[in-house]
Amino acid sequence: MKSKRFKLLLILVVLFFSGLLFSLLEGPVPTNLQDLWDFIIHHDETYSTIFVNLRLSRVVLAFLVGASLSLSGAILQGYFQNPMAGPFVVGVSSGASLGAVLSIYLGLNMQVLGFSLQSIFAFASGFILVSFVYLLSQRKGIFKVETLLLTGIAAGALTSALTSFFIFLKSESFEQAVFWLLGSFALSDWNQITTVFPYFLFCFIIAQWLAKDMNLLVLGDDVAQSLGCSVSQVRKIFLTISTLLAASAVSVSGIIGFVGLIVPHWIRILIGPDHRHLFFFSCLAGGIFLIYSDLLARTLLFPTELPIGIITAGIGAPFFIYLLNQRR
Amino acid sequence: MGLEFHKFQKNYESLILLYYTTLFVIKPKGILTNKIFSAKNEALNGEIKMTILEVNNLSAGYEKDHVIRNITFSLKEGEFVSILGRNGSGKSTLIKALQGHLKNVSGKIKIDGQDIISLKPRQLAKKIAYVPQIFNFSFEFGVEEVVLMGRYIHQGRLGSSSSVDLEIIEEVMNLTQISHLKGKRIAHLSGGEQQRVFIARALAQDTPLLFLDEPSSHLDISYQIEIYQILKELQSQKGKTILATEHNINLAIPYSQKLLFLKNGRIHSQGPPEKLITKKNIKSVFKAEVEIRKNLHSMLPEISLNPKLPEIK
């Protein structure tokens, strides 16, 4: 396992840096390695805006959003003990998206205690929706995964419809609807990064801190408690941070589906179910997955930019069907 | 020819019966065995030092209603106690309540004189290890990973396994005879193997008390005996105090120093198997008609079912 993890780490690091390089060079203004070299070594100011403000911010944001969504998915999959759980499936993403759009519709552009009202709305509605889905999918304390998936999908469809409704009421713009429902990094800037990063860092540290407890939860609540895990407390914390992660990601990039579903699952197949490593590798791989997805979104129909959700769903949906078949 | 063989078989059977009867009634060998056994029991009783778990007037339930009521009993250090009773009599609930897993609880549970309400889960996990009922676990963890989870409470939150942890899991895996399963996944094991992995995991936790919820359920006869043999070794070699719920009364009798009969959430009776296993008690607790015999090997009582078969004419 150790050598497997080391190999994977090596591959991911190489993928990360090559992804970073491609993303910096690719764009409407043609640039090459020489330009990047000049900028880094000789501090050539001509390309400063393009490299740092436009492209680097975009790569960093894509990485952070991907990492947040994958970590959220890894937590939810452990929480529900089901590889088909994820922020999109259980309804956090669509709930958060609705909250963000609602705050824009109401014209709430305030800051409360340093948090933008938009992300607070996104978090609150994501949390409400996932709690609602969770409550609906249990009967007399018995939890049914099938009901969870179906309720999540139904609730997601309903909130997506509401999201579109508010967008058309307000702006009648198609572009905004596409942004919130299919996701995009076209509007990325460093402000958004400072919005997402603290949430991500905070949640990542807590997840890593409680990773052993998550391992214990897999053995069942009774056994976990007998092994020293404060089950109900730990469960509440995990549900909160997974919602926080997905909501903060959605509030800056819209709904990007399937990342939180396929990346943690794929990592589990590669390195095993130990959450101490699963959380870290899910973040890394999820970030890289979105860097490349964004690269594809930008270049596939150049100069037109595709919503990134099309790319991730294009890869994710077939994978989801494959998972469903595997479970039979 | 066939008829004659049948006759011979019948004679043969009665011969064996005669042999055992002589063995039991006349031969001093039987009496001797009996003596050795009770002497053994006395020796064990002599070793028992003090009360480790004290339960006083415990009532508990999952929601509003109490499932178990007015439970009072105690466990002495190094004792093996079995909880017997019908389905739904509150056996599993009692095991859960004793570990502080239930919220609706009244009464007192003391471990080493300490009230368990005052203990945090991590402190309690150093006192009691718990082996759940096994029902084909399908998770992806490997055997060693699961056994190592027993060591978590002895490690820091972010710490990984030390060489001491690895030595301990090596030892408990040998004790439970699962060393050959290293590298396998839990999902790929049989019920008996999963049960042993979970016992190893509980041992790695290194606690004085070991609670088991129906350790023999879903296991075939050979696995049932194997599990109880392992438990007996743990009791005698490691000095563990063991509390187990059990459906198979005949399996519980030879291994337990004390039985605890539960009926409708209350203690019906408790005491050593020799005193407790009577036709009257079994009828009252289980509503079942049985015969009580003496097991010629252990000299302990044993129940035999009395099935009402339709007569063949």
XYZ file of C-alpha atoms in Angstrom:
641
model
C 0.000 0.000 0.000
C 2.798 2.373 0.903
C 4.573 1.953 -2.421
C 1.223 2.265 -4.218
C 0.602 5.572 -2.471
C 4.081 6.812 -3.296
C 3.653 5.940 -6.973
C 0.286 7.664 -7.105
C 1.713 10.742 -5.402
C 4.501 10.899 -7.952
C 2.105 10.591 -10.876
C -0.224 13.221 -9.431
C 2.597 15.679 -8.833
C 3.777 15.306 -12.422
C 0.191 15.686 -13.679
C -0.281 18.756 -11.495
C 2.736 20.593 -12.800
C 2.119 19.718 -16.425
C -1.519 20.762 -16.010
C -0.376 24.011 -14.473
C 2.006 24.641 -17.343
C -0.563 23.877 -20.065
C -3.153 26.056 -18.361
C -0.749 28.977 -18.133
C 0.220 28.743 -21.797
C -3.234 28.093 -23.238
C -5.588 31.012 -23.833
C -7.001 33.566 -26.284
C -3.685 35.444 -26.350
C -1.110 33.077 -27.820
C 1.844 32.583 -25.484
C 4.693 30.128 -25.436
C 7.258 28.785 -22.991
C 9.658 31.601 -23.852
C 7.120 34.222 -22.740
C 6.516 32.403 -19.459
C 10.243 32.033 -18.926
C 10.784 35.750 -19.577
C 8.037 36.617 -17.158
C 9.315 34.417 -14.319
C 13.063 35.068 -14.702
C 13.226 38.583 -16.076
C 9.994 39.862 -14.520
C 8.795 40.972 -17.929
C 5.678 42.979 -17.045
C 3.977 42.594 -20.451
C 2.436 39.288 -19.544
C 1.831 39.930 -15.840
C -1.942 40.418 -16.184
C -2.400 37.434 -18.441
C -0.308 34.988 -16.457
C -1.084 35.976 -12.884
C -4.492 37.657 -12.869
C -6.187 35.665 -15.594
C -4.579 32.288 -15.965
C -2.903 31.504 -12.646
C -5.963 32.581 -10.671
C -8.052 30.328 -12.870
C -5.841 27.276 -12.343
C -5.648 27.844 -8.609
C -9.417 28.290 -8.359
C -10.067 25.187 -10.456
C -7.732 23.232 -8.199
C -9.345 24.498 -4.989
C -12.891 23.871 -6.214
C -11.946 20.381 -7.416
C -10.234 19.612 -4.126
C -13.208 20.913 -2.116
C -15.759 18.931 -4.115
C -13.722 15.704 -3.975
C -13.113 16.023 -0.266
C -16.818 16.668 0.232
C -17.548 13.546 -1.815
C -14.994 11.422 0.051
C -16.571 12.476 3.355
C -20.129 11.807 2.162
C -19.179 8.398 0.779
C -17.685 7.446 4.133
C -20.599 8.992 5.992
C -23.250 7.087 4.052
C -20.957 4.107 3.477
C -21.878 4.158 -0.137
C -19.681 4.846 -3.159
C -22.563 6.498 -4.961
C -22.932 9.367 -2.510
C -21.509 12.728 -3.466
C -22.278 16.436 -3.058
C -24.222 16.452 -6.325
C -26.165 13.248 -5.659
C -27.307 14.054 -2.127
C -28.391 17.538 -3.191
C -25.811 19.785 -1.482
C -24.601 21.233 -4.778
C -27.993 22.124 -6.183
C -29.152 23.420 -2.814
C -26.097 25.654 -2.531
C -26.570 26.865 -6.079
C -30.162 27.848 -5.304
C -29.027 29.757 -2.210
C -26.379 31.665 -4.130
C -28.802 32.611 -6.907
C -31.454 33.586 -4.371
C -29.067 35.975 -2.630
C -28.219 37.571 -5.995
C -31.920 37.796 -6.871
C -32.631 39.568 -3.585
C -29.671 41.870 -4.262
C -27.913 40.982 -1.021
C -24.323 42.054 -1.516
C -23.288 42.403 2.104
C -20.536 40.992 4.229
C -21.424 39.446 7.575
C -18.506 38.775 9.914
C -16.177 38.663 6.936
C -18.283 36.164 4.989
C -20.187 37.240 1.923
C -23.933 36.820 2.276
C -23.866 34.845 -0.954
C -21.748 32.073 0.524
C -23.795 32.094 3.738
C -26.948 31.632 1.657
C -25.283 28.931 -0.400
C -24.193 27.104 2.733
C -27.546 27.427 4.488
C -29.629 26.191 1.578
C -27.179 23.385 0.828
C -27.376 22.314 4.454
C -31.169 22.523 4.583
C -31.517 20.481 1.416
C -29.134 17.725 2.503
C -30.806 17.483 5.930
C -34.169 17.291 4.212
C -32.968 14.536 1.884
C -31.382 12.713 4.815
C -34.550 12.873 6.927
C -36.704 11.687 4.052
C -34.501 8.700 3.353
C -34.835 7.136 6.775
C -37.796 5.315 8.194
C -37.878 4.649 11.927
C -34.145 5.121 12.226
C -33.389 2.710 9.401
C -31.526 4.339 6.581
C -32.067 3.320 2.995
C -29.438 4.190 0.425
C -31.758 3.681 -2.546
C -34.224 6.158 -1.085
C -31.373 8.579 -0.436
C -30.239 8.507 -4.049
C -33.749 8.909 -5.430
C -34.706 11.657 -2.977
C -31.439 13.458 -3.678
C -32.005 13.366 -7.419
C -35.617 14.538 -7.078
C -34.675 17.337 -4.681
C -31.807 18.302 -7.000
C -34.127 18.544 -9.998
C -36.582 20.671 -8.050
C -33.938 23.097 -6.769
C -32.346 23.357 -10.224
C -35.758 24.346 -11.594
C -36.127 26.964 -8.856
C -32.628 28.237 -9.584
C -33.451 28.692 -13.258
C -36.725 30.345 -12.292
C -34.994 33.009 -10.201
C -32.355 33.622 -12.854
C -34.969 34.231 -15.559
C -37.021 36.442 -13.251
C -34.057 38.653 -12.569
C -31.859 38.944 -15.598
C -33.484 36.955 -18.351
C -29.931 36.009 -19.202
C -29.122 32.581 -20.436
C -25.452 32.905 -19.601
C -26.027 33.246 -15.889
C -28.263 30.200 -15.806
C -25.562 28.241 -17.576
C -23.003 29.485 -15.079
C -24.999 28.362 -12.039
C -26.276 25.086 -13.439
C -23.242 23.840 -15.350
C -20.370 25.671 -13.703
C -17.550 27.773 -15.075
C -14.251 29.335 -14.104
C -14.546 32.092 -16.694
C -15.156 34.721 -14.022
C -12.322 33.613 -11.755
C -10.205 36.136 -9.896
C -8.077 36.220 -6.749
C -11.013 37.437 -4.637
C -12.831 34.207 -5.238
C -9.752 32.276 -4.224
C -9.605 34.109 -0.918
C -13.283 33.196 -0.459
C -12.799 29.471 -1.043
C -9.364 28.854 0.420
C -10.108 29.459 4.143
C -13.120 27.113 4.011
C -11.091 24.470 2.249
C -8.145 24.686 4.627
C -10.381 24.648 7.708
C -12.405 21.656 6.505
C -9.357 19.750 5.294
C -7.649 20.063 8.683
C -10.784 18.896 10.512
C -11.319 16.006 8.096
C -7.723 14.881 8.541
C -8.051 15.286 12.318
C -11.117 13.015 12.352
C -9.964 10.600 9.619
C -9.487 7.739 12.073
C -13.001 8.250 13.411
C -14.305 8.008 9.855
C -12.497 4.659 9.512
C -14.249 3.484 12.676
C -17.660 4.601 11.401
C -17.249 2.114 8.559
C -17.396 -0.730 11.121
C -20.850 0.437 12.222
C -21.931 3.025 14.769
C -22.003 0.658 17.748
C -18.518 -0.677 17.129
C -17.183 2.806 16.381
C -18.497 4.054 19.703
C -17.030 1.079 21.557
C -13.687 2.015 19.977
C -13.814 5.496 21.452
C -15.484 7.489 18.677
C -18.131 10.024 19.762
C -20.369 8.899 16.927
C -23.186 11.455 16.913
C -20.784 14.354 17.371
C -18.401 13.158 14.666
C -21.291 12.541 12.258
C -22.589 16.078 12.769
C -19.145 17.548 12.161
C -18.627 15.545 8.978
C -22.032 16.448 7.564
C -21.333 20.116 8.324
C -17.898 20.276 6.744
C -18.892 18.314 3.654
C -21.748 20.762 3.125
C -19.459 23.716 3.823
C -16.927 22.477 1.255
C -19.486 21.894 -1.476
C -21.337 25.129 -0.769
C -18.205 27.285 -0.859
C -17.128 25.638 -4.113
C -20.552 26.128 -5.688
C -20.763 29.759 -4.586
C -17.746 30.647 -6.768
C -18.064 28.268 -9.694
C -21.658 27.059 -9.964
C -22.563 23.385 -9.991
C -19.781 21.183 -11.268
C -21.169 17.688 -11.085
C -19.592 14.256 -10.733
C -16.171 15.391 -9.440
C -17.146 14.577 -5.861
C -18.522 11.247 -6.993
C -15.893 9.735 -9.254
C -12.620 11.065 -7.840
C -12.913 9.649 -4.278
C -14.231 6.390 -5.652
C -11.364 6.072 -8.063
C -8.839 6.896 -5.328
C -10.392 4.262 -3.056
C -9.890 1.644 -5.743
C -6.250 2.689 -6.124
C -5.046 3.091 -2.531
C -7.693 1.436 -0.339
C -10.328 2.736 2.045
C -8.150 4.249 4.811
C -9.506 7.791 5.144
C -6.233 9.173 6.480
C -4.845 8.841 2.966
C -8.129 8.890 1.072
C -8.920 12.488 2.076
C -5.527 13.833 1.055
C -5.345 12.022 -2.278
C -8.962 12.878 -3.120
C -8.146 16.574 -2.709
C -5.058 16.333 -4.881
C -6.654 14.235 -7.611
C -9.897 16.240 -7.573
C -7.982 19.479 -8.032
C -5.984 18.039 -10.913
C -9.120 16.571 -12.509
C -10.709 20.030 -12.634
C -7.534 21.689 -13.934
C -7.610 19.338 -16.939
C -11.396 19.553 -17.304
C -11.116 23.341 -17.400
C -8.327 23.094 -19.933
C -10.597 20.967 -22.135
C -13.525 23.346 -21.601
C -11.383 26.227 -22.823
C -9.752 24.548 -25.780
C -12.226 22.021 -27.173
C -14.327 24.554 -29.103
C -11.839 27.405 -29.054
C -12.535 30.342 -29.072
C -15.932 29.420 -27.553
C -15.690 28.336 -23.928
C -17.707 25.336 -22.835
C -19.270 25.178 -19.358
C -16.997 22.880 -17.360
C -19.991 20.905 -16.086
C -20.409 19.501 -19.593
C -16.892 18.079 -19.495
C -17.131 16.613 -15.983
C -20.603 15.180 -16.650
C -19.381 13.825 -19.971
C -16.715 11.853 -18.136
C -18.676 11.322 -14.916
C -22.058 10.115 -16.139
C -20.729 7.062 -18.012
C -18.629 6.285 -14.954
C -21.725 6.526 -12.757
C -23.549 4.043 -14.972
C -20.538 1.749 -14.763
C -20.711 1.954 -10.937
C -24.394 1.095 -10.927
C -23.654 -1.971 -13.026
C -20.767 -3.028 -10.795
C -22.993 -3.025 -7.727
C -25.488 -5.491 -9.106
C -31.084 -59.931 5.924
C -32.045 -56.286 6.243
C -34.315 -57.103 9.122
C -31.514 -58.871 10.907
C -29.172 -55.950 10.497
C -31.818 -53.702 11.969
C -32.093 -56.018 14.950
C -28.363 -56.025 15.383
C -28.256 -52.256 15.250
C -30.896 -52.028 17.948
C -28.966 -54.427 20.157
C -25.799 -52.514 19.540
C -27.445 -49.279 20.581
C -28.761 -50.721 23.805
C -25.307 -52.142 24.482
C -23.797 -48.697 24.233
C -26.523 -47.338 26.456
C -25.746 -50.020 28.998
C -22.055 -49.185 28.832
C -22.640 -45.525 29.518
C -25.086 -46.266 32.316
C -22.521 -48.484 34.021
C -19.940 -45.824 33.473
C -22.172 -43.264 35.071
C -23.624 -45.283 37.927
C -21.028 -47.854 38.927
C -17.631 -46.883 37.638
C -15.751 -44.513 39.871
C -14.320 -42.852 36.758
C -17.447 -40.775 36.304
C -17.426 -39.576 39.876
C -13.781 -38.778 39.569
C -14.339 -36.620 36.512
C -17.055 -34.855 38.363
C -14.735 -34.157 41.242
C -11.969 -32.882 39.038
C -14.397 -30.592 37.340
C -15.757 -29.119 40.524
C -12.236 -28.820 41.897
C -11.342 -26.869 38.773
C -14.332 -24.661 39.328
C -13.318 -24.033 42.884
C -9.812 -23.130 41.804
C -11.287 -20.666 39.373
C -13.519 -19.258 42.044
C -10.505 -18.850 44.247
C -8.796 -16.773 41.583
C -11.727 -14.428 41.176
C -10.789 -11.312 43.000
C -13.222 -8.506 42.877
C -16.269 -7.057 41.214
C -15.317 -5.277 38.001
C -18.781 -4.350 36.704
C -21.702 -3.466 38.906
C -25.149 -2.873 37.470
C -27.782 -1.496 39.771
C -31.469 -1.174 38.885
C -30.712 -0.427 35.224
C -33.586 0.422 32.884
C -32.881 1.472 29.320
C -34.430 1.835 25.881
C -33.896 3.316 22.427
C -36.695 5.864 22.445
C -39.350 6.698 25.006
C -40.082 3.241 26.359
C -37.667 1.163 28.361
C -36.817 -2.166 26.725
C -34.953 -3.540 29.732
C -36.053 -2.854 33.302
C -34.631 -3.104 36.801
C -31.540 -5.044 35.832
C -29.228 -5.727 38.758
C -26.187 -7.964 38.498
C -22.435 -7.871 38.723
C -19.419 -9.305 36.966
C -16.395 -10.483 38.868
C -12.909 -10.192 37.466
C -12.096 -13.115 35.156
C -15.666 -14.389 35.023
C -17.461 -15.690 31.924
C -21.141 -14.794 32.026
C -23.732 -15.631 29.361
C -26.999 -13.797 28.856
C -29.778 -16.079 27.641
C -33.340 -15.344 26.654
C -35.822 -15.370 23.818
C -35.655 -13.161 20.744
C -36.592 -9.637 21.750
C -36.039 -10.284 25.453
C -33.516 -7.429 25.569
C -30.174 -9.255 25.357
C -28.592 -6.975 22.754
C -30.176 -3.922 24.356
C -28.561 -4.838 27.658
C -25.129 -5.193 26.011
C -25.554 -1.794 24.353
C -26.845 -0.116 27.498
C -23.879 -1.392 29.497
C -21.557 0.451 27.110
C -23.455 3.716 27.370
C -24.713 3.490 23.786
C -28.318 4.228 24.689
C -29.635 7.624 25.632
C -32.729 6.708 27.591
C -31.096 5.124 30.638
C -31.795 5.124 34.355
C -29.987 3.309 37.133
C -26.278 2.890 37.774
C -23.516 1.141 35.838
C -20.139 1.127 37.530
C -16.865 -0.143 36.104
C -14.086 -0.451 38.667
C -16.233 1.697 40.918
C -16.523 4.482 38.325
C -19.912 5.513 36.958
C -19.809 5.098 33.164
C -21.737 8.332 32.657
C -18.669 10.190 33.895
C -16.453 8.434 31.323
C -15.857 9.774 27.815
C -16.096 7.322 24.876
C -12.311 7.204 24.634
C -11.965 6.343 28.338
C -14.728 3.766 28.164
C -13.058 2.208 25.113
C -10.080 1.381 27.307
C -12.356 -0.592 29.659
C -14.758 -2.472 27.385
C -14.200 -4.021 23.972
C -17.250 -5.023 21.971
C -17.737 -7.676 19.301
C -20.961 -7.080 17.355
C -23.178 -9.640 15.703
C -21.598 -10.578 12.407
C -23.776 -10.389 9.330
C -21.548 -10.581 6.262
C -19.671 -7.309 6.352
C -18.871 -6.079 2.891
C -16.477 -3.210 3.467
C -13.154 -2.906 1.740
C -10.795 -2.731 4.713
C -8.132 -5.391 4.989
C -7.883 -7.811 7.931
C -4.850 -6.103 9.498
C -6.371 -2.647 9.072
C -9.439 -3.713 11.035
C -7.395 -5.349 13.795
C -5.216 -2.218 13.991
C -8.326 -0.111 14.596
C -8.356 -1.652 18.058
C -5.129 0.258 18.682
C -6.536 3.679 17.694
C -7.396 4.696 21.251
C -3.825 4.017 22.284
C -2.444 6.211 19.497
C -2.581 9.934 18.926
C -5.201 11.344 16.552
C -2.738 11.745 13.716
C -0.223 9.111 14.857
C 0.271 5.907 12.922
C 0.973 2.446 14.306
C 4.087 2.009 16.428
C 6.200 -1.149 16.607
C 4.412 -1.993 19.879
C 1.051 -1.805 18.076
C 2.346 -4.119 15.370
C 3.653 -6.608 17.944
C 0.299 -6.601 19.710
C -1.716 -7.213 16.559
C 0.701 -9.997 15.630
C 0.008 -11.621 18.999
C -3.779 -11.257 18.922
C -3.903 -12.524 15.349
C -2.009 -15.622 16.448
C -4.311 -16.100 19.420
C -7.394 -15.952 17.238
C -5.733 -18.016 14.493
C -6.118 -15.479 11.700
C -2.464 -14.864 10.850
C -2.946 -16.636 7.532
C -5.656 -14.139 6.560
C -3.229 -11.208 6.385
C -3.651 -9.169 3.249
C -7.211 -10.367 2.653
C -10.217 -8.091 2.650
C -13.010 -8.451 5.211
C -15.605 -8.757 2.459
C -13.891 -11.900 1.151
C -13.946 -13.812 4.466
C -16.412 -16.381 5.761
C -18.616 -15.641 8.774
C -16.348 -17.558 11.143
C -13.279 -15.720 9.883
C -14.975 -12.329 10.183
C -15.990 -13.213 13.734
C -12.387 -14.051 14.635
C -11.102 -10.847 13.019
C -13.535 -8.859 15.141
C -12.475 -10.715 18.267
C -8.826 -9.997 17.407
C -9.751 -6.340 16.927
C -11.405 -6.297 20.350
C -8.329 -7.932 21.899
C -6.008 -5.385 20.328
C -8.022 -2.792 22.220
C -6.473 -4.298 25.367
C -9.400 -3.946 27.768
C -10.229 -5.916 30.928
C -13.823 -6.474 29.768
C -14.975 -8.157 26.578
C -18.629 -8.015 25.483
C -19.918 -10.167 22.639
C -23.304 -10.093 20.954
C -24.215 -13.620 19.867
C -20.722 -14.758 18.926
C -22.032 -18.082 17.591
C -24.809 -16.763 15.367
C -24.563 -17.646 11.673
C -21.717 -20.068 12.382
C -21.649 -23.802 11.846
C -20.963 -26.160 14.781
C -17.217 -26.387 14.279
C -16.833 -22.585 14.145
C -19.098 -22.202 17.199
C -16.863 -24.434 19.289
C -13.731 -22.838 17.882
C -14.923 -19.353 18.870
C -15.816 -20.488 22.392
C -12.484 -22.298 22.753
C -10.728 -19.035 21.850
C -12.854 -17.136 24.370
C -12.056 -19.684 27.047
C -8.346 -19.302 26.373
C -8.669 -15.534 26.625
C -10.386 -15.960 29.952
C -7.808 -18.308 31.396
C -4.644 -16.879 29.807
C -5.425 -13.187 29.628
C -7.752 -12.941 32.587
C -10.473 -11.323 30.496
C -13.910 -10.840 31.968
C -16.362 -11.949 29.309
C -20.047 -11.161 28.892
C -21.816 -12.723 25.916
C -25.364 -13.080 24.707
C -26.103 -16.527 23.343
C -28.939 -18.457 21.747
C -27.383 -21.888 21.970
C -27.968 -22.825 25.608
C -25.909 -26.021 25.435
C -22.950 -24.032 24.126
C -23.169 -21.472 26.923
C -23.415 -23.999 29.772
C -19.906 -25.520 29.758
C -18.125 -22.194 29.194
C -20.008 -19.944 31.618
C -19.523 -19.572 35.345
C -22.797 -17.741 35.525
C -25.938 -17.554 33.426
C -28.341 -14.687 33.292
C -31.859 -15.392 32.069
C -33.703 -12.424 30.597
C -37.452 -12.455 30.121
C -39.418 -9.521 28.726
C -36.570 -7.140 29.537
C -36.218 -8.236 33.153
C -33.866 -10.651 34.839
C -35.738 -13.890 35.359
C -32.984 -15.607 37.300
C -29.207 -15.760 37.524
C -26.650 -18.181 38.865
C -24.282 -21.013 37.927
C -25.526 -23.282 35.096
C -25.755 -26.327 37.405
C -28.449 -24.605 39.418
C -30.159 -22.602 36.724
C -30.704 -25.172 34.009
C -33.928 -26.830 35.099
C -36.946 -27.934 33.145
C -39.042 -25.412 35.013
C -36.724 -22.437 34.309
C -36.407 -23.223 30.612
C -40.158 -23.538 30.300
C -40.719 -20.295 32.126
C -38.076 -18.316 30.147
C -38.366 -19.828 26.673
C -41.863 -21.348 26.756
C -40.267 -24.514 25.464
C -40.689 -28.095 26.636
C -37.264 -29.651 27.082
C -35.642 -32.546 28.856
C -32.608 -31.957 31.063
C -29.845 -34.558 30.885
C -26.379 -34.752 32.217
C -23.631 -34.315 29.655
C -21.433 -37.346 30.213
C -18.326 -35.507 29.209
C -18.641 -32.343 31.255
C -21.040 -33.728 33.877
C -22.993 -30.521 33.481
C -26.693 -30.299 32.695
C -27.708 -30.159 29.079
C -31.044 -29.558 27.468
C -32.532 -31.752 24.809
C -35.443 -30.688 22.720
C -38.663 -32.558 22.910
C -40.110 -32.265 19.454
C -43.734 -33.281 19.007
C -43.497 -35.281 15.823
C -46.565 -36.614 14.106
C -46.839 -40.343 14.629
C -46.133 -42.539 11.639
C -48.502 -45.440 11.296
